[in-house]
CSV table of C-alpha atoms and ligand atoms in Angstrom, one decimal:
chain,number,residue,atom,x,y,z
A,1,UNK,CA,-38.2,-4.8,-13.2
A,2,UNK,CA,-37.2,-1.3,-12.5
A,3,UNK,CA,-34.1,-1.3,-14.6
A,4,UNK,CA,-34.6,-4.0,-17.2
A,5,UNK,CA,-35.7,-1.7,-20.0
A,6,UNK,CA,-32.4,0.2,-19.9
A,7,UNK,CA,-29.5,-0.8,-22.1
A,8,UNK,CA,-26.6,-2.0,-19.9
A,9,UNK,CA,-23.2,-3.6,-20.6
A,10,UNK,CA,-21.4,-5.9,-18.1
A,11,UNK,CA,-18.5,-4.0,-16.5
A,12,UNK,CA,-18.6,-4.8,-12.8
A,13,UNK,CA,-18.3,-7.8,-10.6
A,14,UNK,CA,-21.4,-8.1,-8.5
A,15,UNK,CA,-23.1,-8.3,-6.2
A,16,UNK,CA,-20.2,-6.6,-4.3
A,17,UNK,CA,-19.7,-8.0,-0.8
A,18,UNK,CA,-21.4,-6.6,2.3
A,19,UNK,CA,-18.9,-7.3,5.1
A,20,UNK,CA,-18.9,-6.7,8.8
A,21,UNK,CA,-16.3,-4.3,10.3
A,22,UNK,CA,-16.4,-5.7,13.8
A,23,UNK,CA,-12.9,-4.6,14.8
A,24,UNK,CA,-13.5,-1.0,13.7
A,25,UNK,CA,-16.9,-1.1,15.6
A,26,UNK,CA,-15.1,-2.3,18.7
A,27,UNK,CA,-12.4,0.4,18.5
A,28,UNK,CA,-15.0,3.1,18.1
A,29,UNK,CA,-17.4,1.7,20.6
A,30,UNK,CA,-20.1,2.6,18.2
A,31,UNK,CA,-22.9,1.0,16.2
A,32,UNK,CA,-22.6,-2.2,14.3
A,33,UNK,CA,-20.6,-1.2,11.2
A,34,UNK,CA,-20.8,-2.8,7.8
A,35,UNK,CA,-18.9,-2.1,4.6
A,36,UNK,CA,-20.4,-2.4,1.1
A,37,UNK,CA,-17.4,-3.2,-1.0
A,38,UNK,CA,-17.9,-1.2,-4.2
A,39,UNK,CA,-14.1,-0.8,-4.3
A,40,UNK,CA,-14.4,-4.4,-5.5
A,41,UNK,CA,-16.4,-3.8,-8.7
A,42,UNK,CA,-13.4,-5.2,-10.5
A,43,UNK,CA,-12.9,-2.8,-13.5
A,44,UNK,CA,-9.3,-1.5,-13.4
A,45,UNK,CA,-8.9,-1.6,-9.6
A,46,UNK,CA,-12.6,-1.1,-9.0
A,47,UNK,CA,-14.7,1.8,-7.6
A,48,UNK,CA,-18.1,3.3,-8.0
A,49,UNK,CA,-17.8,4.5,-11.6
A,50,UNK,CA,-18.0,0.9,-12.9
A,51,UNK,CA,-21.7,0.8,-12.0
A,52,UNK,CA,-22.4,4.1,-13.8
A,53,UNK,CA,-20.3,3.1,-16.8
A,54,UNK,CA,-22.4,0.0,-17.4
A,55,UNK,CA,-25.3,2.3,-18.5
A,56,UNK,CA,-23.2,5.1,-20.0
A,57,UNK,CA,-21.1,2.8,-22.2
A,58,UNK,CA,-24.3,1.0,-23.4
A,59,UNK,CA,-25.8,4.4,-24.4
A,60,UNK,CA,-22.5,5.3,-26.2
A,61,UNK,CA,-22.6,2.0,-28.1
A,62,UNK,CA,-26.3,2.5,-29.0
A,63,UNK,CA,-25.4,5.8,-30.5
A,64,UNK,CA,-22.6,4.4,-32.6
A,65,UNK,CA,-19.8,6.2,-30.7
A,66,UNK,CA,-16.1,5.2,-31.1
A,67,UNK,CA,-14.5,7.6,-28.6
A,68,UNK,CA,-15.4,8.4,-25.0
A,69,UNK,CA,-14.5,11.9,-23.8
A,70,UNK,CA,-14.8,12.8,-20.1
A,71,UNK,CA,-13.4,15.4,-17.6
A,72,UNK,CA,-11.9,14.9,-14.2
A,73,UNK,CA,-9.3,16.1,-11.7
A,74,UNK,CA,-5.7,15.0,-12.5
A,75,UNK,CA,-6.1,12.0,-10.0
A,76,UNK,CA,-9.6,11.1,-11.3
A,77,UNK,CA,-10.8,7.6,-10.6
A,78,UNK,CA,-13.6,8.2,-13.0
A,79,UNK,CA,-11.2,8.9,-15.8
A,80,UNK,CA,-9.2,5.8,-15.0
A,81,UNK,CA,-12.3,3.6,-15.1
A,82,UNK,CA,-13.7,5.3,-18.2
A,83,UNK,CA,-10.4,4.7,-20.0
A,84,UNK,CA,-10.5,1.0,-19.0
A,85,UNK,CA,-14.2,0.6,-20.0
A,86,UNK,CA,-13.4,2.1,-23.4
A,87,UNK,CA,-10.6,-0.5,-24.0
A,88,UNK,CA,-13.0,-3.3,-23.1
A,89,UNK,CA,-15.4,-2.2,-25.8
A,90,UNK,CA,-12.8,-1.3,-28.5
A,91,UNK,CA,-13.4,2.4,-28.1
A,92,UNK,CA,-10.9,5.2,-27.7
A,93,UNK,CA,-10.8,7.5,-24.7
A,94,UNK,CA,-9.8,11.1,-24.2
A,95,UNK,CA,-9.7,12.9,-20.8
A,96,UNK,CA,-9.8,16.6,-20.0
A,97,UNK,CA,-7.9,16.9,-16.8
A,98,UNK,CA,-8.6,19.9,-14.6
A,99,UNK,CA,-5.7,21.1,-12.4
A,100,UNK,CA,-8.2,21.4,-9.5
A,101,UNK,CA,-5.7,20.5,-6.9
A,102,UNK,CA,-2.7,22.9,-6.5
A,103,UNK,CA,0.5,22.4,-4.6
A,104,UNK,CA,1.0,18.9,-5.9
A,105,UNK,CA,4.2,16.8,-6.3
A,106,UNK,CA,5.6,14.4,-8.8
A,107,UNK,CA,3.6,11.5,-7.4
A,108,UNK,CA,0.3,13.4,-7.8
A,109,UNK,CA,1.3,14.3,-11.4
A,110,UNK,CA,2.5,10.9,-12.6
A,111,UNK,CA,1.7,8.1,-10.2
A,112,UNK,CA,-1.6,6.5,-9.1
A,113,UNK,CA,-4.5,7.1,-11.6
A,114,UNK,CA,-2.2,8.9,-14.1
A,115,UNK,CA,0.0,5.9,-14.4
A,116,UNK,CA,-3.1,3.7,-15.1
A,117,UNK,CA,-4.6,6.2,-17.6
A,118,UNK,CA,-1.4,5.8,-19.5
A,119,UNK,CA,-1.6,2.0,-19.3
A,120,UNK,CA,-5.0,2.2,-21.0
A,121,UNK,CA,-3.8,4.5,-23.7
A,122,UNK,CA,-6.1,7.3,-22.7
A,123,UNK,CA,-5.5,10.7,-24.5
A,124,UNK,CA,-5.2,13.6,-22.1
A,125,UNK,CA,-5.4,17.4,-22.2
A,126,UNK,CA,-5.1,19.7,-19.2
A,127,UNK,CA,-7.1,22.8,-18.3
A,128,UNK,CA,-6.5,25.2,-15.3
A,129,UNK,CA,-8.5,25.0,-12.1
A,130,UNK,CA,-12.0,26.4,-12.5
A,131,UNK,CA,-12.0,26.0,-16.3
A,132,UNK,CA,-15.4,25.2,-17.9
A,133,UNK,CA,-14.6,21.4,-18.4
A,134,UNK,CA,-17.9,20.7,-20.1
A,135,UNK,CA,-17.0,23.3,-22.8
A,136,UNK,CA,-13.5,21.9,-23.0
A,137,UNK,CA,-15.0,18.4,-23.6
A,138,UNK,CA,-17.3,19.8,-26.3
A,139,UNK,CA,-14.3,21.4,-28.0
A,140,UNK,CA,-12.4,18.1,-28.0
A,141,UNK,CA,-15.5,16.3,-29.3
A,142,UNK,CA,-15.9,18.9,-32.1
A,143,UNK,CA,-12.2,18.5,-33.1
A,144,UNK,CA,-12.4,14.7,-33.2
A,145,UNK,CA,-15.7,14.8,-35.1
A,146,UNK,CA,-14.1,17.0,-37.7
A,147,UNK,CA,-11.6,14.2,-38.2
A,148,UNK,CA,-14.4,11.7,-38.7
A,149,UNK,CA,-14.6,10.2,-35.2
A,150,UNK,CA,-17.9,9.6,-33.3
A,151,UNK,CA,-17.3,11.1,-29.9
A,152,UNK,CA,-19.6,10.5,-26.9
A,153,UNK,CA,-19.1,12.9,-23.9
A,154,UNK,CA,-19.6,11.6,-20.4
A,155,UNK,CA,-20.1,14.3,-17.8
A,156,UNK,CA,-17.8,14.6,-14.8
A,157,UNK,CA,-18.1,11.6,-12.6
A,158,UNK,CA,-20.6,10.0,-15.0
A,159,UNK,CA,-23.3,11.9,-13.1
A,160,UNK,CA,-26.4,12.2,-15.2
A,161,UNK,CA,-29.6,10.2,-15.0
A,162,UNK,CA,-28.1,7.4,-17.2
A,163,UNK,CA,-25.1,7.0,-14.9
A,164,UNK,CA,-27.1,7.4,-11.7
A,165,UNK,CA,-29.0,4.2,-12.7
A,166,UNK,CA,-25.9,2.3,-11.6
A,167,UNK,CA,-26.6,3.4,-8.0
A,168,UNK,CA,-30.3,2.7,-8.3
A,169,UNK,CA,-29.1,-0.8,-9.0
A,170,UNK,CA,-26.8,-0.7,-6.0
A,171,UNK,CA,-29.6,0.4,-3.7
A,172,UNK,CA,-31.7,-2.6,-4.7
A,173,UNK,CA,-28.7,-5.0,-4.4
A,174,UNK,CA,-28.0,-3.7,-0.9
A,175,UNK,CA,-31.6,-4.1,0.2
A,176,UNK,CA,-31.5,-7.7,-1.0
A,177,UNK,CA,-28.3,-8.4,0.9
A,178,UNK,CA,-29.8,-6.9,4.0
A,179,UNK,CA,-32.9,-9.0,3.7
A,180,UNK,CA,-30.9,-12.2,3.3
A,181,UNK,CA,-29.2,-11.4,6.6
A,182,UNK,CA,-32.3,-10.1,8.4
A,183,UNK,CA,-30.5,-6.8,8.7
A,184,UNK,CA,-32.3,-3.4,9.1
A,185,UNK,CA,-29.9,-0.8,7.7
A,186,UNK,CA,-30.5,2.5,9.6
A,187,UNK,CA,-28.0,4.6,7.6
A,188,UNK,CA,-25.8,4.4,4.6
A,189,UNK,CA,-22.7,6.7,4.6
A,190,UNK,CA,-20.5,7.6,1.6
A,191,UNK,CA,-18.5,10.3,0.0
A,192,UNK,CA,-20.4,12.6,-2.4
A,193,UNK,CA,-18.8,14.6,-5.2
A,194,UNK,CA,-20.3,14.9,-8.7
A,195,UNK,CA,-23.6,13.6,-7.0
A,196,UNK,CA,-24.6,10.6,-9.1
A,197,UNK,CA,-23.9,8.1,-6.5
A,198,UNK,CA,-26.0,9.7,-3.8
A,199,UNK,CA,-28.7,10.7,-6.3
A,200,UNK,CA,-29.0,7.1,-7.6
A,201,UNK,CA,-29.1,5.7,-4.1
A,202,UNK,CA,-31.8,8.2,-2.9
A,203,UNK,CA,-33.8,7.6,-6.1
A,204,UNK,CA,-33.4,3.8,-5.8
A,205,UNK,CA,-34.5,3.7,-2.1
A,206,UNK,CA,-37.5,6.0,-2.9
A,207,UNK,CA,-38.5,3.9,-5.9
A,208,UNK,CA,-39.0,0.8,-3.7
A,209,UNK,CA,-40.2,2.6,-0.6
A,210,UNK,CA,-37.2,1.8,1.6
A,211,UNK,CA,-36.6,4.0,4.6
A,212,UNK,CA,-32.7,3.8,4.7
A,213,UNK,CA,-31.2,7.2,5.5
A,214,UNK,CA,-28.4,8.2,3.1
A,215,UNK,CA,-25.7,10.4,4.7
A,216,UNK,CA,-23.5,11.9,2.0
A,217,UNK,CA,-20.2,13.4,3.2
A,218,UNK,CA,-19.3,16.2,0.8
A,219,UNK,CA,-15.8,16.2,-0.6
A,220,UNK,CA,-16.0,19.5,-2.5
A,221,UNK,CA,-19.0,21.8,-2.3
A,222,UNK,CA,-20.8,23.5,0.6
A,223,UNK,CA,-23.8,21.7,2.0
A,224,UNK,CA,-26.5,23.8,0.2
A,225,UNK,CA,-24.9,23.4,-3.2
A,226,UNK,CA,-24.2,19.7,-2.8
A,227,UNK,CA,-27.7,18.9,-1.6
A,228,UNK,CA,-29.2,21.0,-4.4
A,229,UNK,CA,-27.1,19.1,-7.0
A,230,UNK,CA,-28.0,15.7,-5.5
A,231,UNK,CA,-31.7,16.5,-5.2
A,232,UNK,CA,-31.9,17.8,-8.7
A,233,UNK,CA,-30.2,14.7,-10.2
A,234,UNK,CA,-32.3,12.4,-8.0
A,235,UNK,CA,-35.5,14.0,-9.3
A,236,UNK,CA,-34.2,13.7,-12.9
A,237,UNK,CA,-33.3,10.1,-12.3
A,238,UNK,CA,-36.8,9.2,-11.0
A,239,UNK,CA,-38.3,11.0,-14.0
A,240,UNK,CA,-36.0,8.9,-16.2
A,241,UNK,CA,-37.2,5.8,-14.4
A,242,UNK,CA,-40.8,7.0,-15.1
A,243,UNK,CA,-41.5,7.6,-11.4
A,244,UNK,CA,-41.5,11.4,-11.2
A,245,UNK,CA,-42.1,13.1,-7.9
A,246,UNK,CA,-41.0,10.3,-5.5
A,247,UNK,CA,-38.0,11.9,-4.0
A,248,UNK,CA,-38.4,14.1,-0.9
A,249,UNK,CA,-36.0,17.0,-0.5
A,250,UNK,CA,-35.4,16.2,3.2
A,251,UNK,CA,-34.1,12.8,2.3
A,252,UNK,CA,-31.0,14.4,0.7
A,253,UNK,CA,-28.3,15.2,3.3
A,254,UNK,CA,-24.7,16.1,2.5
A,255,UNK,CA,-22.6,17.1,5.4
A,256,UNK,CA,-19.8,19.5,4.3
A,257,UNK,CA,-17.8,19.6,7.6
A,258,UNK,CA,-15.0,17.2,6.5
A,259,UNK,CA,-13.9,18.8,3.2
A,260,UNK,CA,-11.0,20.7,4.8
A,261,UNK,CA,-9.2,23.3,2.6
A,262,UNK,CA,-10.8,21.9,-0.6
A,263,UNK,CA,-11.3,19.1,-3.0
A,264,UNK,CA,-8.4,16.7,-3.1
A,265,UNK,CA,-6.6,18.5,-0.3
A,266,UNK,CA,-5.6,16.5,2.7
A,267,UNK,CA,-7.0,16.8,6.2
A,268,UNK,CA,-5.5,15.3,9.4
A,269,UNK,CA,-8.8,13.5,10.1
A,270,UNK,CA,-8.7,11.9,6.6
A,271,UNK,CA,-5.1,10.6,7.2
A,272,UNK,CA,-6.2,9.3,10.6
A,273,UNK,CA,-9.3,7.6,9.2
A,274,UNK,CA,-7.4,5.9,6.4
A,275,UNK,CA,-4.7,4.7,8.8
A,276,UNK,CA,-7.2,3.4,11.4
A,277,UNK,CA,-9.2,1.4,8.8
A,278,UNK,CA,-6.1,0.0,7.2
A,279,UNK,CA,-4.9,-1.1,10.7
A,280,UNK,CA,-8.1,-2.5,12.1
A,281,UNK,CA,-9.8,-4.0,9.0
A,282,UNK,CA,-7.0,-4.4,6.4
A,283,UNK,CA,-9.0,-2.2,4.0
A,284,UNK,CA,-7.6,0.6,1.9
A,285,UNK,CA,-9.6,3.8,1.6
A,286,UNK,CA,-8.6,6.8,-0.6
A,287,UNK,CA,-7.4,10.4,0.2
A,288,UNK,CA,-10.0,12.3,-1.9
A,289,UNK,CA,-13.3,10.6,-1.2
A,290,UNK,CA,-13.6,7.5,1.1
A,291,UNK,CA,-11.0,8.7,3.5
A,292,UNK,CA,-12.9,12.0,4.2
A,293,UNK,CA,-16.2,10.1,4.2
A,294,UNK,CA,-14.8,7.7,6.9
A,295,UNK,CA,-13.5,10.7,8.8
A,296,UNK,CA,-17.1,12.0,8.8
A,297,UNK,CA,-18.6,8.6,9.9
A,298,UNK,CA,-16.1,8.4,12.7
A,299,UNK,CA,-17.0,11.9,13.9
A,300,UNK,CA,-20.7,11.2,13.7
A,301,UNK,CA,-20.1,8.0,15.8
A,302,UNK,CA,-18.0,9.9,18.4
A,303,UNK,CA,-20.5,12.6,18.8
A,304,UNK,CA,-23.3,10.1,19.5
A,305,UNK,CA,-25.4,10.3,16.3
A,306,UNK,CA,-26.0,6.5,16.3
A,307,UNK,CA,-27.2,4.0,18.9
A,308,UNK,CA,-25.0,0.9,19.7
A,309,UNK,CA,-27.7,-1.5,18.3
A,310,UNK,CA,-28.1,0.2,14.9
A,311,UNK,CA,-26.6,-1.3,11.7
A,312,UNK,CA,-24.7,1.4,9.7
A,313,UNK,CA,-23.3,0.7,6.3
A,314,UNK,CA,-20.3,2.5,4.9
A,315,UNK,CA,-20.3,2.4,1.1
A,316,UNK,CA,-16.7,2.0,0.0
A,317,UNK,CA,-16.7,3.8,-3.4
A,318,UNK,CA,-13.1,2.9,-4.2
A,319,UNK,CA,-10.2,5.1,-5.1
A,320,UNK,CA,-7.2,3.6,-3.3
A,321,UNK,CA,-5.2,3.9,-6.5
A,322,UNK,CA,-4.9,7.6,-5.6
A,323,UNK,CA,-2.9,6.6,-2.5
A,324,UNK,CA,0.1,6.3,-4.8
A,325,UNK,CA,-0.5,9.9,-5.9
A,326,UNK,CA,-0.4,11.0,-2.3
A,327,UNK,CA,2.5,8.9,-1.0
A,328,UNK,CA,4.2,11.7,0.9
A,329,UNK,CA,1.2,12.0,3.3
A,330,UNK,CA,1.8,8.5,4.6
A,331,UNK,CA,5.5,7.7,4.0
A,332,UNK,CA,7.6,10.3,5.8
B,401,LIG,C1,-16.3,9.6,-7.9
B,401,LIG,C2,-16.1,9.1,-6.6
B,401,LIG,C3,-16.9,9.3,-5.5
B,401,LIG,C4,-18.1,10.3,-5.6
B,401,LIG,O1,-19.2,9.8,-6.3
B,401,LIG,P1,-20.1,10.8,-7.1
B,401,LIG,O2,-21.1,10.0,-7.8
B,401,LIG,O3,-19.2,11.6,-8.0
B,401,LIG,O4,-20.7,11.7,-6.1
B,401,LIG,C5,-16.7,8.7,-4.3
B,401,LIG,N1,-15.6,8.0,-4.1
B,401,LIG,C6,-14.7,7.7,-5.1
B,401,LIG,C7,-13.5,6.9,-4.8
B,401,LIG,C8,-14.9,8.3,-6.4
B,401,LIG,O5,-14.0,8.0,-7.3
C-alpha cells in the first residue's frame, strides 16, 4: 500500500505496544491516557529514530554507501541509534557533535549516549554551538570520500522526506491498534525537535483521512519556526508519497511554552513530569524531549484542554539513555 514501494530495512521491533496509563490518568484527574511505546523500538535502547533509519539506511545501501555521517547534540539519541544501525549493516559511522548545550558536567560529556556511541565504535568530531552542522558533515564526507570511502549524510534527527516515512508508518500502525480496541484517539502528544516525527505523523494521518489531532511540544524552537519546519517537511513528505497538497497548515501545532531556557536545558516542570511518570507508571522518560513533552501534556490537562471521556495518546519517543547524562538533576 502507501509505503510498500519504498526501500526499507528491518531495524525496529513492531508494532510497538499501545498501553493504558490508568494510574497517571487517576492522579491527574484527566482524560483517559495511553502511551505508544516507541521507546521500545529495540535498536540500541530504542527510540523514534529507529523508524526513520529503516528508510534512511535502505537508501544509503541502495546508493552503495559504506559510511553514515550525521550531526547531533552531544547527548544525541539520533547519533546513538545511527551508530548502532551502521554496525547492524556493516557500515562505519561518524558523528558531528554540536556543543549546543552549555554548562554541562562530566556525566553529560561522557555518560549516557556518549558512552553508547563509543560502544558502537562511532567516530566523533565536535563543533561549537550554532555551527553550520550540515556544512561540517559535508566537510567530513568530502574528507572521507578523498580517502576512497562512500559516505552517506543523514540530516539532523534523520528528518527529511525519507526518514519521515517512518512516522507515516507509525501513524498507520497506531490507527490499526486503535481500531482493534474500538478506540477513538482525540489527540496524539509528543516532543518535536528536528520535525520529522511530527511531519510524518501529520502526513500519515492526512494520507488516510484520519482526524487525529497531533500536538507537538517544541523542545527547541519558537512556535512559528517549529510549525513552519514541520509543515514544510509534511508537505515534502506527502509529495514524496505522491499525494501532494493533502496537508492543511492548521493541522500543524507546536506549543513552545515548555522549552524553558533552551534545547537540552532542564526545567523544573520536566523534572517533575519525569519523576511523576516514573513513580505512577514505572516508565522512564528523558530530560531533553519526552520529559518536556509530558510536562506540556500535564499542563494541558490541568488547564482543562481535554474532556474526561477523551482518549489521549502520548507518543513516547525514547531517550531515557540521556538520564545518565543528566544524573545530577535527579540524584542530589
Ligand atoms: C529526536 C527525538 C525527538 C524528536 O523527534 P524529531 O523527529 O527530531 O522532531 C523526540 N524524542 C526523542 C527521545 C528524540 O530522540
